[in-house]
PDB file of C-alpha atoms (C1' of nucleotides) in Angstrom:
ATOM      1  CA  UNK A 497     -14.683 -30.089  24.432  1.00 83.00           C
ATOM      2  CA  UNK A 498     -17.155 -27.798  22.720  1.00 84.00           C
ATOM      3  CA  UNK A 499     -16.420 -25.773  19.644  1.00 91.00           C
ATOM      4  CA  UNK A 500     -12.858 -24.480  19.529  1.00 95.00           C
ATOM      5  CA  UNK A 501     -12.761 -23.205  15.969  1.00 95.00           C
ATOM      6  CA  UNK A 502     -12.678 -19.508  16.750  1.00 95.00           C
ATOM      7  CA  UNK A 503      -9.941 -19.943  19.316  1.00 96.00           C
ATOM      8  CA  UNK A 504      -7.850 -21.961  16.869  1.00 96.00           C
ATOM      9  CA  UNK A 505      -7.821 -19.197  14.309  1.00 95.00           C
ATOM     10  CA  UNK A 506      -4.294 -17.999  13.901  1.00 93.00           C
ATOM     11  CA  UNK A 507      -2.829 -20.857  15.927  1.00 96.00           C
ATOM     12  CA  UNK A 508      -3.744 -23.904  13.903  1.00 96.00           C
ATOM     13  CA  UNK A 509      -1.438 -22.909  11.080  1.00 97.00           C
ATOM     14  CA  UNK A 510       1.389 -22.600  13.591  1.00 97.00           C
ATOM     15  CA  UNK A 511       0.617 -26.055  14.940  1.00 97.00           C
ATOM     16  CA  UNK A 512       0.795 -27.512  11.457  1.00 97.00           C
ATOM     17  CA  UNK A 513       4.087 -25.726  10.923  1.00 97.00           C
ATOM     18  CA  UNK A 514       5.439 -27.227  14.152  1.00 97.00           C
ATOM     19  CA  UNK A 515       4.339 -30.726  13.161  1.00 96.00           C
ATOM     20  CA  UNK A 516       5.952 -30.419   9.758  1.00 97.00           C
ATOM     21  CA  UNK A 517       9.064 -28.977  11.387  1.00 96.00           C
ATOM     22  CA  UNK A 518       9.506 -31.963  13.639  1.00 95.00           C
ATOM     23  CA  UNK A 519       9.247 -34.481  10.809  1.00 94.00           C
ATOM     24  CA  UNK A 520       8.498 -34.558   7.101  1.00 96.00           C
ATOM     25  CA  UNK A 521       4.890 -35.667   6.795  1.00 96.00           C
ATOM     26  CA  UNK A 522       1.667 -35.345   4.792  1.00 96.00           C
ATOM     27  CA  UNK A 523      -1.826 -33.932   5.161  1.00 95.00           C
ATOM     28  CA  UNK A 524      -3.772 -36.962   6.192  1.00 95.00           C
ATOM     29  CA  UNK A 525      -1.237 -37.884   8.885  1.00 96.00           C
ATOM     30  CA  UNK A 526      -1.101 -34.291  10.134  1.00 96.00           C
ATOM     31  CA  UNK A 527      -4.857 -34.360  10.636  1.00 95.00           C
ATOM     32  CA  UNK A 528      -4.622 -37.586  12.641  1.00 94.00           C
ATOM     33  CA  UNK A 529      -1.790 -36.083  14.687  1.00 94.00           C
ATOM     34  CA  UNK A 530      -3.824 -32.979  15.528  1.00 94.00           C
ATOM     35  CA  UNK A 531      -6.768 -35.181  16.472  1.00 93.00           C
ATOM     36  CA  UNK A 532      -4.704 -37.239  18.897  1.00 91.00           C
ATOM     37  CA  UNK A 533      -3.199 -34.059  20.333  1.00 92.00           C
ATOM     38  CA  UNK A 534      -6.686 -33.098  21.521  1.00 92.00           C
ATOM     39  CA  UNK A 535      -7.938 -31.103  18.563  1.00 94.00           C
ATOM     40  CA  UNK A 536     -10.453 -33.814  17.848  1.00 91.00           C
ATOM     41  CA  UNK A 537     -12.722 -31.804  15.587  1.00 91.00           C
ATOM     42  CA  UNK A 538     -10.095 -30.676  13.088  1.00 93.00           C
ATOM     43  CA  UNK A 539     -10.939 -32.297   9.766  1.00 92.00           C
ATOM     44  CA  UNK A 540      -8.965 -32.953   6.613  1.00 93.00           C
ATOM     45  CA  UNK A 541     -10.422 -30.082   4.637  1.00 93.00           C
ATOM     46  CA  UNK A 542      -9.083 -27.615   7.171  1.00 95.00           C
ATOM     47  CA  UNK A 543      -5.574 -29.040   7.150  1.00 96.00           C
ATOM     48  CA  UNK A 544      -5.406 -29.128   3.378  1.00 96.00           C
ATOM     49  CA  UNK A 545      -6.365 -25.489   3.072  1.00 96.00           C
ATOM     50  CA  UNK A 546      -3.586 -24.660   5.516  1.00 97.00           C
ATOM     51  CA  UNK A 547      -1.091 -26.776   3.577  1.00 97.00           C
ATOM     52  CA  UNK A 548      -2.015 -25.142   0.287  1.00 95.00           C
ATOM     53  CA  UNK A 549      -1.582 -21.763   1.937  1.00 95.00           C
ATOM     54  CA  UNK A 550       1.844 -22.721   3.304  1.00 96.00           C
ATOM     55  CA  UNK A 551       2.858 -23.885  -0.142  1.00 95.00           C
ATOM     56  CA  UNK A 552       1.543 -20.748  -1.821  1.00 93.00           C
ATOM     57  CA  UNK A 553       3.451 -18.619   0.706  1.00 94.00           C
ATOM     58  CA  UNK A 554       6.661 -20.482   0.020  1.00 94.00           C
ATOM     59  CA  UNK A 555       7.186 -21.842   3.529  1.00 96.00           C
ATOM     60  CA  UNK A 556       7.425 -25.520   2.654  1.00 96.00           C
ATOM     61  CA  UNK A 557       9.047 -27.864   0.229  1.00 95.00           C
ATOM     62  CA  UNK A 558       6.711 -30.462  -1.253  1.00 95.00           C
ATOM     63  CA  UNK A 559       7.545 -33.958  -2.449  1.00 95.00           C
ATOM     64  CA  UNK A 560       5.031 -36.347  -3.917  1.00 93.00           C
ATOM     65  CA  UNK A 561       5.593 -40.001  -3.142  1.00 92.00           C
ATOM     66  CA  UNK A 562       3.556 -43.141  -3.896  1.00 90.00           C
ATOM     67  CA  UNK A 563       1.858 -44.632  -0.880  1.00 84.00           C
ATOM     68  CA  UNK A 564       1.178 -48.321  -1.434  1.00 83.00           C
ATOM     69  CA  UNK A 565      -2.005 -48.080   0.615  1.00 86.00           C
ATOM     70  CA  UNK A 566      -3.779 -45.400  -1.407  1.00 85.00           C
ATOM     71  CA  UNK A 567      -3.194 -42.463  -3.690  1.00 88.00           C
ATOM     72  CA  UNK A 568       0.202 -40.726  -3.643  1.00 91.00           C
ATOM     73  CA  UNK A 569       1.047 -38.539  -0.650  1.00 94.00           C
ATOM     74  CA  UNK A 570       2.308 -34.990  -0.690  1.00 95.00           C
ATOM     75  CA  UNK A 571       5.084 -34.802   1.896  1.00 97.00           C
ATOM     76  CA  UNK A 572       5.828 -31.413   3.391  1.00 97.00           C
ATOM     77  CA  UNK A 573       9.088 -30.159   4.879  1.00 97.00           C
ATOM     78  CA  UNK A 574       9.964 -26.694   6.177  1.00 97.00           C
ATOM     79  CA  UNK A 575      12.401 -24.569   4.234  1.00 96.00           C
ATOM     80  CA  UNK A 576      14.326 -21.639   5.723  1.00 96.00           C
ATOM     81  CA  UNK A 577      11.386 -19.269   5.376  1.00 96.00           C
ATOM     82  CA  UNK A 578       9.170 -21.840   7.064  1.00 96.00           C
ATOM     83  CA  UNK A 579      11.534 -22.204  10.004  1.00 97.00           C
ATOM     84  CA  UNK A 580      11.604 -18.434  10.415  1.00 96.00           C
ATOM     85  CA  UNK A 581       7.831 -18.291  10.286  1.00 96.00           C
ATOM     86  CA  UNK A 582       7.639 -21.043  12.895  1.00 97.00           C
ATOM     87  CA  UNK A 583       9.954 -19.097  15.204  1.00 97.00           C
ATOM     88  CA  UNK A 584       7.794 -15.999  14.732  1.00 96.00           C
ATOM     89  CA  UNK A 585       4.717 -18.033  15.536  1.00 97.00           C
ATOM     90  CA  UNK A 586       6.121 -19.278  18.844  1.00 97.00           C
ATOM     91  CA  UNK A 587       7.243 -15.776  19.766  1.00 96.00           C
ATOM     92  CA  UNK A 588       3.744 -14.492  19.145  1.00 96.00           C
ATOM     93  CA  UNK A 589       2.199 -17.384  21.025  1.00 97.00           C
ATOM     94  CA  UNK A 590       4.488 -16.765  23.973  1.00 96.00           C
ATOM     95  CA  UNK A 591       3.575 -13.095  23.952  1.00 96.00           C
ATOM     96  CA  UNK A 592      -0.173 -13.563  23.668  1.00 96.00           C
ATOM     97  CA  UNK A 593      -0.555 -16.509  26.018  1.00 96.00           C
ATOM     98  CA  UNK A 594       1.511 -14.895  28.760  1.00 96.00           C
ATOM     99  CA  UNK A 595      -0.592 -11.711  28.630  1.00 95.00           C
ATOM    100  CA  UNK A 596      -3.831 -13.642  28.701  1.00 96.00           C
ATOM    101  CA  UNK A 597      -2.660 -15.740  31.636  1.00 95.00           C
ATOM    102  CA  UNK A 598      -1.712 -12.527  33.410  1.00 94.00           C
ATOM    103  CA  UNK A 599      -5.150 -11.072  32.754  1.00 95.00           C
ATOM    104  CA  UNK A 600      -6.699 -14.215  34.161  1.00 93.00           C
ATOM    105  CA  UNK A 601      -4.809 -13.974  37.428  1.00 90.00           C
ATOM    106  CA  UNK A 602      -5.973 -10.649  38.738  1.00 75.00           C
ATOM    107  CA  UNK A 603      -4.962  -8.627  35.697  1.00 55.00           C
ATOM    108  CA  UNK A 604      -2.719  -5.546  36.103  1.00 56.00           C
TER     109      UNK A 604
ATOM    110  CA  UNK B1153       5.115  -7.114  18.600  1.00 84.00           C
ATOM    111  CA  UNK B1154       4.012  -7.658  15.049  1.00 84.00           C
ATOM    112  CA  UNK B1155       0.455  -8.309  13.971  1.00 92.00           C
ATOM    113  CA  UNK B1156      -1.473 -10.388  16.479  1.00 95.00           C
ATOM    114  CA  UNK B1157      -4.960 -10.025  15.039  1.00 95.00           C
ATOM    115  CA  UNK B1158      -5.364 -13.568  13.774  1.00 95.00           C
ATOM    116  CA  UNK B1159      -4.163 -15.046  17.031  1.00 96.00           C
ATOM    117  CA  UNK B1160      -6.567 -12.891  19.014  1.00 96.00           C
ATOM    118  CA  UNK B1161      -9.587 -14.224  17.191  1.00 95.00           C
ATOM    119  CA  UNK B1162     -11.814 -15.999  19.634  1.00 93.00           C
ATOM    120  CA  UNK B1163      -9.784 -14.857  22.635  1.00 96.00           C
ATOM    121  CA  UNK B1164     -10.275 -11.108  22.545  1.00 96.00           C
ATOM    122  CA  UNK B1165     -13.954 -11.456  23.307  1.00 97.00           C
ATOM    123  CA  UNK B1166     -13.077 -13.562  26.342  1.00 97.00           C
ATOM    124  CA  UNK B1167     -10.607 -10.926  27.496  1.00 97.00           C
ATOM    125  CA  UNK B1168     -13.267  -8.251  27.275  1.00 97.00           C
ATOM    126  CA  UNK B1169     -15.612 -10.513  29.215  1.00 97.00           C
ATOM    127  CA  UNK B1170     -12.967 -10.944  31.913  1.00 97.00           C
ATOM    128  CA  UNK B1171     -12.369  -7.201  32.153  1.00 97.00           C
ATOM    129  CA  UNK B1172     -16.077  -6.490  32.464  1.00 97.00           C
ATOM    130  CA  UNK B1173     -16.397  -9.273  35.014  1.00 96.00           C
ATOM    131  CA  UNK B1174     -13.785  -7.776  37.281  1.00 95.00           C
ATOM    132  CA  UNK B1175     -15.396  -4.328  37.300  1.00 94.00           C
ATOM    133  CA  UNK B1176     -18.278  -2.523  35.621  1.00 96.00           C
ATOM    134  CA  UNK B1177     -16.714  -0.402  32.886  1.00 97.00           C
ATOM    135  CA  UNK B1178     -17.179   1.051  29.397  1.00 97.00           C
ATOM    136  CA  UNK B1179     -15.804   0.664  25.896  1.00 95.00           C
ATOM    137  CA  UNK B1180     -13.235   3.400  25.780  1.00 95.00           C
ATOM    138  CA  UNK B1181     -11.727   2.368  29.117  1.00 96.00           C
ATOM    139  CA  UNK B1182     -11.717  -1.301  28.090  1.00 96.00           C
ATOM    140  CA  UNK B1183      -9.692  -0.380  25.016  1.00 96.00           C
ATOM    141  CA  UNK B1184      -7.136   1.499  27.127  1.00 95.00           C
ATOM    142  CA  UNK B1185      -6.983  -1.456  29.532  1.00 94.00           C
ATOM    143  CA  UNK B1186      -6.288  -3.908  26.715  1.00 95.00           C
ATOM    144  CA  UNK B1187      -3.619  -1.586  25.359  1.00 93.00           C
ATOM    145  CA  UNK B1188      -1.810  -1.399  28.695  1.00 91.00           C
ATOM    146  CA  UNK B1189      -2.101  -5.178  29.058  1.00 93.00           C
ATOM    147  CA  UNK B1190       0.115  -5.500  25.986  1.00 93.00           C
ATOM    148  CA  UNK B1191      -2.481  -5.647  23.238  1.00 94.00           C
ATOM    149  CA  UNK B1192      -1.280  -2.305  21.994  1.00 92.00           C
ATOM    150  CA  UNK B1193      -2.865  -2.458  18.576  1.00 92.00           C
ATOM    151  CA  UNK B1194      -6.435  -3.113  19.659  1.00 94.00           C
ATOM    152  CA  UNK B1195      -8.509  -0.117  18.640  1.00 93.00           C
ATOM    153  CA  UNK B1196     -11.869   1.222  19.728  1.00 94.00           C
ATOM    154  CA  UNK B1197     -13.778  -0.046  16.715  1.00 93.00           C
ATOM    155  CA  UNK B1198     -12.820  -3.604  17.580  1.00 96.00           C
ATOM    156  CA  UNK B1199     -13.900  -3.330  21.190  1.00 97.00           C
ATOM    157  CA  UNK B1200     -17.209  -1.737  20.305  1.00 96.00           C
ATOM    158  CA  UNK B1201     -18.095  -4.486  17.882  1.00 96.00           C
ATOM    159  CA  UNK B1202     -17.371  -7.005  20.628  1.00 97.00           C
ATOM    160  CA  UNK B1203     -19.491  -5.079  23.106  1.00 97.00           C
ATOM    161  CA  UNK B1204     -22.401  -4.873  20.701  1.00 95.00           C
ATOM    162  CA  UNK B1205     -22.107  -8.614  20.144  1.00 95.00           C
ATOM    163  CA  UNK B1206     -22.096  -9.312  23.869  1.00 96.00           C
ATOM    164  CA  UNK B1207     -25.175  -7.154  24.266  1.00 95.00           C
ATOM    165  CA  UNK B1208     -26.948  -8.792  21.349  1.00 93.00           C
ATOM    166  CA  UNK B1209     -26.166 -12.230  22.800  1.00 93.00           C
ATOM    167  CA  UNK B1210     -27.587 -11.222  26.169  1.00 94.00           C
ATOM    168  CA  UNK B1211     -24.382 -11.659  28.175  1.00 96.00           C
ATOM    169  CA  UNK B1212     -24.205  -8.181  29.682  1.00 96.00           C
ATOM    170  CA  UNK B1213     -26.330  -5.600  31.383  1.00 96.00           C
ATOM    171  CA  UNK B1214     -25.904  -2.082  30.027  1.00 96.00           C
ATOM    172  CA  UNK B1215     -26.292   1.220  31.875  1.00 95.00           C
ATOM    173  CA  UNK B1216     -25.830   4.619  30.280  1.00 94.00           C
ATOM    174  CA  UNK B1217     -24.367   7.295  32.540  1.00 93.00           C
ATOM    175  CA  UNK B1218     -23.272  10.901  31.869  1.00 91.00           C
ATOM    176  CA  UNK B1219     -19.538  11.420  31.867  1.00 85.00           C
ATOM    177  CA  UNK B1220     -18.689  15.038  32.660  1.00 84.00           C
ATOM    178  CA  UNK B1221     -15.646  14.901  30.364  1.00 88.00           C
ATOM    179  CA  UNK B1222     -17.415  13.895  27.144  1.00 86.00           C
ATOM    180  CA  UNK B1223     -20.452  12.112  25.795  1.00 89.00           C
ATOM    181  CA  UNK B1224     -22.345   9.661  28.032  1.00 92.00           C
ATOM    182  CA  UNK B1225     -20.736   6.281  28.678  1.00 95.00           C
ATOM    183  CA  UNK B1226     -22.304   2.868  28.282  1.00 96.00           C
ATOM    184  CA  UNK B1227     -21.279   0.827  31.317  1.00 97.00           C
ATOM    185  CA  UNK B1228     -21.253  -2.937  30.956  1.00 97.00           C
ATOM    186  CA  UNK B1229     -21.689  -5.569  33.670  1.00 97.00           C
ATOM    187  CA  UNK B1230     -21.900  -9.345  33.337  1.00 97.00           C
ATOM    188  CA  UNK B1231     -25.198 -11.072  34.012  1.00 96.00           C
ATOM    189  CA  UNK B1232     -25.535 -14.765  34.881  1.00 96.00           C
ATOM    190  CA  UNK B1233     -25.285 -15.837  31.239  1.00 96.00           C
ATOM    191  CA  UNK B1234     -22.166 -13.698  30.886  1.00 96.00           C
ATOM    192  CA  UNK B1235     -20.513 -15.280  33.910  1.00 97.00           C
ATOM    193  CA  UNK B1236     -21.256 -18.729  32.502  1.00 96.00           C
ATOM    194  CA  UNK B1237     -19.819 -17.735  29.147  1.00 96.00           C
ATOM    195  CA  UNK B1238     -16.714 -16.394  30.869  1.00 97.00           C
ATOM    196  CA  UNK B1239     -16.240 -19.686  32.698  1.00 96.00           C
ATOM    197  CA  UNK B1240     -16.624 -21.566  29.420  1.00 96.00           C
ATOM    198  CA  UNK B1241     -14.067 -19.270  27.819  1.00 97.00           C
ATOM    199  CA  UNK B1242     -11.453 -19.946  30.492  1.00 97.00           C
ATOM    200  CA  UNK B1243     -12.105 -23.683  30.257  1.00 96.00           C
ATOM    201  CA  UNK B1244     -11.539 -23.555  26.510  1.00 96.00           C
ATOM    202  CA  UNK B1245      -8.463 -21.393  26.918  1.00 97.00           C
ATOM    203  CA  UNK B1246      -7.027 -23.805  29.451  1.00 96.00           C
ATOM    204  CA  UNK B1247      -7.713 -26.713  27.121  1.00 96.00           C
ATOM    205  CA  UNK B1248      -6.266 -25.126  23.990  1.00 96.00           C
ATOM    206  CA  UNK B1249      -3.239 -23.464  25.545  1.00 96.00           C
ATOM    207  CA  UNK B1250      -2.193 -26.591  27.422  1.00 96.00           C
ATOM    208  CA  UNK B1251      -2.325 -28.690  24.244  1.00 95.00           C
ATOM    209  CA  UNK B1252      -0.379 -26.133  22.274  1.00 96.00           C
ATOM    210  CA  UNK B1253       2.264 -25.894  24.967  1.00 95.00           C
ATOM    211  CA  UNK B1254       2.500 -29.668  24.952  1.00 94.00           C
ATOM    212  CA  UNK B1255       2.945 -29.671  21.182  1.00 94.00           C
ATOM    213  CA  UNK B1256       5.699 -27.114  21.571  1.00 93.00           C
ATOM    214  CA  UNK B1257       7.666 -29.240  24.025  1.00 90.00           C
ATOM    215  CA  UNK B1258       8.336 -32.313  22.014  1.00 75.00           C
ATOM    216  CA  UNK B1259       4.763 -33.151  21.204  1.00 57.00           C
ATOM    217  CA  UNK B1260       3.693 -36.750  22.015  1.00 55.00           C
TER     218      UNK B1260
ATOM    219  C1'  DT C  14     -17.210  33.371  19.535  1.00 72.19           C
ATOM    220  C1'  DG C  15     -14.941  29.842  17.053  1.00 72.19           C
ATOM    221  C1'  DC C  16     -11.849  26.110  16.810  1.00 72.19           C
ATOM    222  C1'  DC C  17      -9.257  22.180  18.461  1.00 72.19           C
ATOM    223  C1'  DG C  18      -8.077  18.052  21.000  1.00 72.19           C
ATOM    224  C1'  DG C  19      -9.643  14.408  23.896  1.00 72.19           C
ATOM    225  C1'  DT C  20     -13.438  11.525  25.076  1.00 72.19           C
ATOM    226  C1'  DA C  21     -17.038   8.210  23.498  1.00 72.19           C
ATOM    227  C1'  DC C  22     -19.980   5.551  20.524  1.00 72.19           C
ATOM    228  C1'  DT C  23     -21.931   3.761  15.828  1.00 72.19           C
ATOM    229  C1'  DT C  24     -21.902   1.805  11.280  1.00 72.19           C
ATOM    230  C1'  DC C  25     -20.363  -0.161   6.944  1.00 72.19           C
ATOM    231  C1'  DG C  26     -17.155  -2.652   4.605  1.00 72.19           C
ATOM    232  C1'  DT C  27     -12.769  -5.692   4.239  1.00 72.19           C
ATOM    233  C1'  DG C  28      -9.567  -9.563   4.829  1.00 72.19           C
ATOM    234  C1'  DA C  29      -8.106 -13.654   7.053  1.00 72.19           C
ATOM    235  C1'  DT C  30      -9.208 -17.986   8.774  1.00 72.19           C
ATOM    236  C1'  DA C  31     -11.388 -22.471  10.018  1.00 72.19           C
ATOM    237  C1'  DC C  32     -15.077 -25.332   8.504  1.00 72.19           C
ATOM    238  C1'  DC C  33     -18.350 -27.880   5.636  1.00 72.19           C
ATOM    239  C1'  DG C  34     -19.748 -30.649   1.768  1.00 72.19           C
ATOM    240  C1'  DA C  35     -19.163 -32.672  -2.362  1.00 72.19           C
ATOM    241  C1'  DG C  36     -16.242 -34.598  -5.544  1.00 72.19           C
ATOM    242  C1'  DT C  37     -12.157 -37.294  -7.376  1.00 72.19           C
ATOM    243  C1'  DA C  38      -9.018 -41.016  -7.036  1.00 72.19           C
ATOM    244  C1'  DC C  39      -6.015 -44.958  -5.461  1.00 72.19           C
ATOM    245  C1'  DC C  40      -5.710 -49.303  -3.095  1.00 72.19           C
ATOM    246  C1'  DG C  41      -6.568 -54.110  -0.979  1.00 72.19           C
ATOM    247  C1'  DC C  42      -9.994 -57.267   0.372  1.00 72.19           C
ATOM    248  C1'  DT C  43     -14.085 -59.941  -0.081  1.00 72.19           C
TER     249       DT C  43
ATOM    250  C1'  DA D1040     -17.720 -55.549  -8.868  1.00 72.19           C
ATOM    251  C1'  DG D1041     -18.210 -53.272  -4.697  1.00 72.19           C
ATOM    252  C1'  DC D1042     -16.727 -51.475  -0.254  1.00 72.19           C
ATOM    253  C1'  DG D1043     -14.031 -49.185   3.233  1.00 72.19           C
ATOM    254  C1'  DG D1044      -9.905 -46.757   4.267  1.00 72.19           C
ATOM    255  C1'  DT D1045      -6.548 -43.646   2.472  1.00 72.19           C
ATOM    256  C1'  DA D1046      -5.548 -39.141   0.277  1.00 72.19           C
ATOM    257  C1'  DC D1047      -6.172 -34.724  -1.984  1.00 72.19           C
ATOM    258  C1'  DT D1048      -9.011 -30.700  -4.222  1.00 72.19           C
ATOM    259  C1'  DC D1049     -12.359 -27.125  -4.624  1.00 72.19           C
ATOM    260  C1'  DG D1050     -16.266 -23.869  -3.822  1.00 72.19           C
ATOM    261  C1'  DG D1051     -18.942 -21.795  -0.565  1.00 72.19           C
ATOM    262  C1'  DT D1052     -20.067 -20.152   4.365  1.00 72.19           C
ATOM    263  C1'  DA D1053     -19.660 -18.053   9.015  1.00 72.19           C
ATOM    264  C1'  DT D1054     -17.144 -15.679  12.269  1.00 72.19           C
ATOM    265  C1'  DC D1055     -14.134 -12.527  13.829  1.00 72.19           C
ATOM    266  C1'  DA D1056     -10.775  -8.507  14.344  1.00 72.19           C
ATOM    267  C1'  DC D1057      -9.872  -4.416  11.996  1.00 72.19           C
ATOM    268  C1'  DG D1058     -10.079   0.053   9.259  1.00 72.19           C
ATOM    269  C1'  DA D1059     -12.263   4.231   8.081  1.00 72.19           C
ATOM    270  C1'  DA D1060     -15.501   7.422   8.355  1.00 72.19           C
ATOM    271  C1'  DG D1061     -18.940   9.805  10.759  1.00 72.19           C
ATOM    272  C1'  DT D1062     -21.520  11.750  14.900  1.00 72.19           C
ATOM    273  C1'  DA D1063     -21.416  13.953  19.259  1.00 72.19           C
ATOM    274  C1'  DC D1064     -20.156  15.852  23.890  1.00 72.19           C
ATOM    275  C1'  DC D1065     -16.980  18.631  26.484  1.00 72.19           C
ATOM    276  C1'  DG D1066     -13.243  22.046  28.226  1.00 72.19           C
ATOM    277  C1'  DG D1067      -9.816  25.318  27.097  1.00 72.19           C
ATOM    278  C1'  DC D1068      -7.568  28.766  24.393  1.00 72.19           C
ATOM    279  C1'  DA D1069      -6.943  32.393  21.018  1.00 72.19           C
TER     280       DA D1069
END
DNA sequence: TGCCGGTACTTCGTGATACCGAGTACCGCT
DNA sequence: AGCGGTACTCGGTATCACGAAGTACCGGCA
């Protein structure tokens, strides 16, 4: 699929939030997960900027753990604020995607 | 609904394309149409920048016509390139929204 | 006649976001 | 010692929606 970057703006962060919400994980693995979900062009740099933003905004709890196969990993888990933000994200997604689908089928 | 601007990035242009594709129309009316579709916070300035971009990218044909109730209107219609771009937009939307919905329901 | 509200478009600047590239660093294997 | 895979950081760029201000046309009303 051709370039999706513009369309992912505003949704990619929500996807990362959802992934973290379903299991405590770290940046490199999140990138791989997004890639296998179909977002093949998402690269590490993008995910890390999102993770730093989530951390700065106080939506996640971070734990550093040694890896055994490389440098230590920063594991991310949602806190209460993160879970609320995730719920808001899905509400927005539901709202936007339903309106766009409606526009697609004949509008009104 | 709270702020949707980030989530609309990359999709609002496609929505405008769809509206123009279904009927030849002009900026002010497109804004009202988007508002009644549920995108209540979209303002004229946003739509006009999109329209100028579409024109600059050669996706639309523009016709200026007097209005009778105000200044002349710039009517927009899709050309062949615009119809192709619209098709590409819906293909991308289909791709992205289906993956996100899949992520939402349990992932895999 | 003068002013106001609604219609209609333009332009400049701002903020948020995804992306890119380069760099740093840890590890096991050869 | 070097290499590839793992893992994170940082600085800069492009794109996009938005805000604010300005211009301009028109009808109606005091």
